Amino acid sequence: RQGMMELGLEDLLPVLDHVARLAPVADPDLRPVPADKLHRNLLSDSVAALLRAGMSRADLVRKYFQLKTTLQDQLAESFRTKYRELRGTSASPDDIFAGLQRFAGGELVPTPARQNAVLASLAFFFEECDIFERPEPQDGAS
């Protein structure tokens, strides 16, 4: 358990490197970022734009994790732990997102390819509900 909580940038680097090296998808899945989740978490339009950009490559992250499912679970727990840590501070929702960006990409501004990979990873974990609060289920939803 302690090892899972200590996962961080060095464990995510192979994912980021892999995604950064891949050519853009010819017909990316441009699903909208879940508006109810953005609203529930009080995230700004700026964060929504970044997540939309990341969604265009999130399928590459998903494909990577299809080969390494254990790593996905470990990194998801690491992201959840970092999210809870950031949420426990007085940080705004956008600052929490920025903290998760630094957690995934490091403190220095990465190359554009690495930035794309970081955003794709954050969009993937956002969509999978590993980071940020889940929207409330709708009445009558199963």
Rosetta silent file (secondary structure, phi, psi, omega in degrees, C-alpha in Angstrom):
SEQUENCE: RQGMMELGLEDLLPVLDHVARLAPVADPDLRPVPADKLHRNLLSDSVAALLRAGMSRADLVRKYFQLKTTLQDQLAESFRTKYRELRGTSASPDDIFAGLQRFAGGELVPTPARQNAVLASLAFFFEECDIFERPEPQDGAS
SCORE:     score description
SCORE:     0.000 S_00000001
   1 L     0.000  -44.760  179.780    0.000    0.000    0.000 S_00000001
   2 H   -60.459  -40.539  179.143    2.806    2.425    0.893 S_00000001
   3 H   -61.681  -38.355  178.777    4.493    1.731   -2.432 S_00000001
   4 H   -66.267  -36.757 -177.979    1.307    2.587   -4.306 S_00000001
   5 H   -73.596  -19.953 -178.803    0.979    5.865   -2.444 S_00000001
   6 L   -91.831   -2.120  176.687    4.571    6.776   -3.313 S_00000001
   7 L   -61.854  145.410 -179.257    4.037    6.403   -7.063 S_00000001
   8 L  -160.747 -147.288 -174.284    4.587    9.640   -8.839 S_00000001
   9 H   -53.304  -45.428 -176.640    6.163   11.340  -11.806 S_00000001
  10 H   -62.690  -27.784  178.372    8.887    8.733  -12.323 S_00000001
  11 H   -81.455  -26.924  179.546    6.221    6.022  -12.594 S_00000001
  12 H   -84.780  -20.190 -176.508    4.120    8.076  -15.005 S_00000001
  13 H   -53.493  -43.366  178.452    7.096    9.009  -17.232 S_00000001
  14 H   -60.644  -36.330  178.231    6.917    5.839  -19.381 S_00000001
  15 H   -65.857  -48.637 -178.907    3.244    6.571  -20.073 S_00000001
  16 H   -61.557  -44.294  179.271    3.971   10.206  -20.909 S_00000001
  17 H   -61.672  -43.197 -179.719    6.942    9.287  -23.100 S_00000001
  18 H   -62.329  -50.064 -178.077    4.906    6.659  -24.936 S_00000001
  19 H   -65.396  -39.406 -179.028    1.950    8.987  -25.565 S_00000001
  20 H   -64.271  -31.474 -178.494    4.223   11.902  -26.519 S_00000001
  21 H   -79.240  -20.629 -175.923    5.961    9.787  -29.192 S_00000001
  22 L   -76.090  144.167  176.518    2.738    8.630  -30.852 S_00000001
  23 L   -68.406  149.452  176.590    1.398   10.471  -33.850 S_00000001
  24 L   -56.624  146.374  178.581   -1.874   12.304  -33.309 S_00000001
  25 L   -68.981  133.981 -177.225   -4.919   10.170  -33.943 S_00000001
  26 L   -61.537  -39.679 -178.983   -6.329   10.879  -37.417 S_00000001
  27 L  -128.108   76.281 -174.192   -9.914   10.943  -36.133 S_00000001
  28 L   -65.121  150.997  175.418   -9.659   11.706  -32.417 S_00000001
  29 L   -78.516  106.385 -176.006  -12.545   11.009  -30.077 S_00000001
  30 L  -103.519   44.456  174.919  -13.612   14.533  -29.195 S_00000001
  31 L   -54.685  142.816  176.233  -16.266   13.672  -26.653 S_00000001
  32 L   -67.524  149.393  175.000  -17.145   16.699  -24.615 S_00000001
  33 L   -64.439  136.345 -177.601  -15.706   16.849  -21.150 S_00000001
  34 L   -55.778  106.764 -175.355  -18.490   15.761  -18.776 S_00000001
  35 H   -60.753  -37.335 -179.442  -20.180   19.114  -18.062 S_00000001
  36 H   -65.289  -33.102  178.856  -21.859   17.833  -14.911 S_00000001
  37 H   -74.516  -38.747  175.690  -18.490   16.825  -13.489 S_00000001
  38 H   -60.639  -45.887 -178.968  -16.933   20.179  -14.417 S_00000001
  39 H   -64.857  -46.172 -178.928  -19.829   21.984  -12.750 S_00000001
  40 H   -58.562  -34.570 -176.865  -19.788   19.761   -9.634 S_00000001
  41 L   -96.154    4.826  176.342  -16.073   20.477   -9.179 S_00000001
  42 L    57.878   35.863 -179.729  -16.381   24.221   -9.921 S_00000001
  43 L   -83.471  143.401 -176.001  -13.756   23.994  -12.673 S_00000001
  44 L   -77.152  170.105  174.680  -13.359   26.986  -14.970 S_00000001
  45 H   -62.337  -30.596  178.921  -13.780   27.190  -18.728 S_00000001
  46 H   -64.808  -43.954  177.499   -9.977   27.319  -18.947 S_00000001
  47 H   -66.191  -39.903  178.548   -9.652   23.909  -17.271 S_00000001
  48 H   -58.657  -41.727  178.862  -12.463   22.588  -19.480 S_00000001
  49 H   -63.294  -41.425  178.665  -10.484   23.696  -22.558 S_00000001
  50 H   -65.241  -42.324  178.795   -7.360   21.931  -21.288 S_00000001
  51 H   -66.119  -37.760  176.173   -9.309   18.756  -20.571 S_00000001
  52 H   -60.832  -42.553  177.440  -10.921   18.908  -24.025 S_00000001
  53 H   -61.432  -42.907  178.968   -7.435   19.127  -25.524 S_00000001
  54 H   -66.110  -33.630 -179.340   -6.359   16.153  -23.439 S_00000001
  55 H   -61.223  -27.428 -178.733   -9.446   14.153  -24.439 S_00000001
  56 H   -66.476  -16.917  179.064   -8.213   14.151  -28.030 S_00000001
  57 H  -123.525    4.203 -178.267   -5.354   11.861  -26.936 S_00000001
  58 H   -61.741  -30.511  178.105   -6.898   10.129  -23.907 S_00000001
  59 H   -63.574  -29.697  176.126   -7.596    7.027  -26.014 S_00000001
  60 H   -65.891  -38.463  176.652   -3.821    6.626  -26.448 S_00000001
  61 H   -65.317  -44.575  179.403   -3.492    6.521  -22.661 S_00000001
  62 H   -58.414  -44.241  179.426   -6.358    4.018  -22.495 S_00000001
  63 H   -63.976  -39.714  177.851   -4.631    1.786  -25.084 S_00000001
  64 H   -59.802  -44.942 -177.013   -1.365    1.969  -23.153 S_00000001
  65 H   -73.733  -18.034  174.885   -3.113    0.881  -19.973 S_00000001
  66 H   -63.478  -27.932  178.053   -4.841   -2.014  -21.741 S_00000001
  67 H   -87.493  -21.277 -174.214   -1.381   -3.571  -21.842 S_00000001
  68 L  -134.714   65.060 -174.242   -0.458   -2.524  -18.301 S_00000001
  69 H   -64.663  -34.483  178.842   -3.630   -2.715  -16.221 S_00000001
  70 H   -63.606  -41.058  178.376   -1.790   -3.041  -12.914 S_00000001
  71 H   -63.126  -39.221  178.135    0.087    0.191  -13.604 S_00000001
  72 H   -58.889  -47.069 -179.806   -3.203    1.955  -14.355 S_00000001
  73 H   -61.587  -41.890 -179.382   -4.595    0.921  -10.978 S_00000001
  74 H   -66.483  -45.476  179.679   -1.435    2.002   -9.200 S_00000001
  75 H   -68.448  -36.116  176.709   -1.259    5.366  -10.945 S_00000001
  76 H   -59.726  -43.955  178.379   -4.984    5.947  -10.420 S_00000001
  77 H   -64.671  -38.311  177.678   -4.477    5.471   -6.679 S_00000001
  78 H   -63.707  -43.240  176.628   -1.497    7.794   -6.790 S_00000001
  79 H   -64.275  -42.204  178.587   -3.586   10.464   -8.552 S_00000001
  80 H   -60.762  -42.968  179.728   -6.454    9.983   -6.069 S_00000001
  81 H   -62.465  -45.663  179.030   -4.035   10.397   -3.171 S_00000001
  82 H   -64.764  -40.143  178.042   -2.548   13.569   -4.668 S_00000001
  83 H   -60.702  -47.852  179.624   -6.039   14.906   -5.422 S_00000001
  84 H   -60.953  -39.891  178.036   -7.163   14.319   -1.809 S_00000001
  85 H   -60.856  -48.496 -179.483   -3.975   16.006   -0.572 S_00000001
  86 H   -66.485  -38.764 -179.642   -4.559   19.065   -2.767 S_00000001
  87 H   -66.729  -27.137  179.386   -8.264   19.173   -1.927 S_00000001
  88 L   -74.555   -4.938  177.327   -7.386   19.218    1.774 S_00000001
  89 L   -96.987 -176.969  177.887   -5.692   22.591    1.296 S_00000001
  90 L   -89.484   17.580 -177.757   -7.353   25.929    0.664 S_00000001
  91 L   -66.538  144.327  175.243   -6.541   25.639   -3.054 S_00000001
  92 L   -71.788  162.912  177.663   -9.197   26.616   -5.594 S_00000001
  93 H   -55.839  -40.578  178.693  -10.488   23.926   -7.966 S_00000001
  94 H   -67.532  -35.358  176.719   -8.337   25.340  -10.788 S_00000001
  95 H   -68.046  -33.017  174.897   -5.284   25.372   -8.506 S_00000001
  96 H   -63.379  -44.558  177.423   -5.984   21.734   -7.667 S_00000001
  97 H   -59.816  -44.667  179.003   -5.977   20.972  -11.394 S_00000001
  98 H   -62.106  -38.477  176.634   -2.697   22.880  -11.777 S_00000001
  99 H   -63.047  -38.549  176.583   -1.258   20.895   -8.868 S_00000001
 100 H   -68.462  -34.389  175.082   -2.229   17.676  -10.616 S_00000001
 101 H   -61.993  -46.025  179.153   -0.559   18.965  -13.796 S_00000001
 102 H   -64.197  -38.652  178.070    2.666   19.568  -11.850 S_00000001
 103 H   -60.404  -41.525 -177.206    2.326   16.149  -10.213 S_00000001
 104 H   -81.715  -32.519 -172.143    2.020   14.515  -13.651 S_00000001
 105 H  -115.177   -6.098 -177.737    4.464   16.651  -15.603 S_00000001
 106 L    93.247  171.777 -175.686    6.935   18.056  -13.115 S_00000001
 107 L   -76.281  -31.482 -178.135    7.548   21.594  -11.970 S_00000001
 108 L   -83.790  151.405  177.473    9.202   22.859  -15.161 S_00000001
 109 L   -67.170  119.559 -177.868    7.193   23.610  -18.278 S_00000001
 110 L   -80.416  175.030  175.707    7.590   20.484  -20.414 S_00000001
 111 L   -62.384  160.519  177.069    7.873   20.276  -24.174 S_00000001
 112 H   -55.751  -39.995  179.363    4.615   20.621  -26.119 S_00000001
 113 H   -62.990  -41.994  178.467    4.578   16.857  -26.749 S_00000001
 114 H   -68.515  -37.712  176.969    4.976   16.163  -23.020 S_00000001
 115 H   -60.538  -43.534  177.148    2.298   18.777  -22.221 S_00000001
 116 H   -59.576  -42.346 -179.908   -0.076   16.947  -24.570 S_00000001
 117 H   -65.520  -40.489  177.757    0.739   13.665  -22.843 S_00000001
 118 H   -62.552  -47.623  179.850    0.147   15.189  -19.399 S_00000001
 119 H   -63.394  -38.476  177.148   -3.213   16.617  -20.503 S_00000001
 120 H   -63.051  -41.640  178.988   -4.174   13.297  -22.093 S_00000001
 121 H   -65.542  -44.141  178.744   -3.332   11.491  -18.850 S_00000001
 122 H   -64.193  -41.470  178.229   -5.291   13.983  -16.742 S_00000001
 123 H   -62.581  -41.396  178.574   -8.264   13.784  -19.119 S_00000001
 124 H   -60.533  -51.061 -177.979   -8.159    9.986  -18.945 S_00000001
 125 H   -69.721  -29.120  174.623   -8.105    9.905  -15.131 S_00000001
 126 H   -65.171  -49.358 -178.142  -10.748   12.683  -14.986 S_00000001
 127 H   -64.781  -35.884  179.631  -13.062   10.742  -17.279 S_00000001
 128 L   -77.204   -0.924 -179.714  -12.451    7.507  -15.357 S_00000001
 129 L    65.304   28.839  174.726  -13.469    9.367  -12.162 S_00000001
 130 L   -85.551  -22.906  175.823  -10.108    8.714  -10.520 S_00000001
 131 L  -128.994  149.284 -176.447   -9.622   12.443   -9.897 S_00000001
 132 L    69.170  163.185 -173.522  -12.167   15.078   -8.903 S_00000001
 133 L   -76.919  141.994  176.840  -15.601   14.370   -7.481 S_00000001
 134 L   -72.993  147.760  174.330  -18.100   12.240   -9.358 S_00000001
 135 L   -67.836  155.778  177.011  -21.353   13.897  -10.367 S_00000001
 136 L   -67.922  140.201  177.155  -24.421   12.946   -8.355 S_00000001
 137 L   -65.330  144.714  178.809  -26.392   10.118   -9.965 S_00000001
 138 L   -74.120  148.599  175.550  -29.571   11.258  -11.685 S_00000001
 139 L   -58.956  132.904  179.146  -32.897   10.183  -10.163 S_00000001
 140 L    84.061   -3.286  178.596  -33.972    6.943  -11.757 S_00000001
 141 L   -78.690  148.255  179.186  -30.476    6.224  -13.085 S_00000001
 142 L   -94.424    0.000    0.000  -29.142    2.753  -12.545 S_00000001
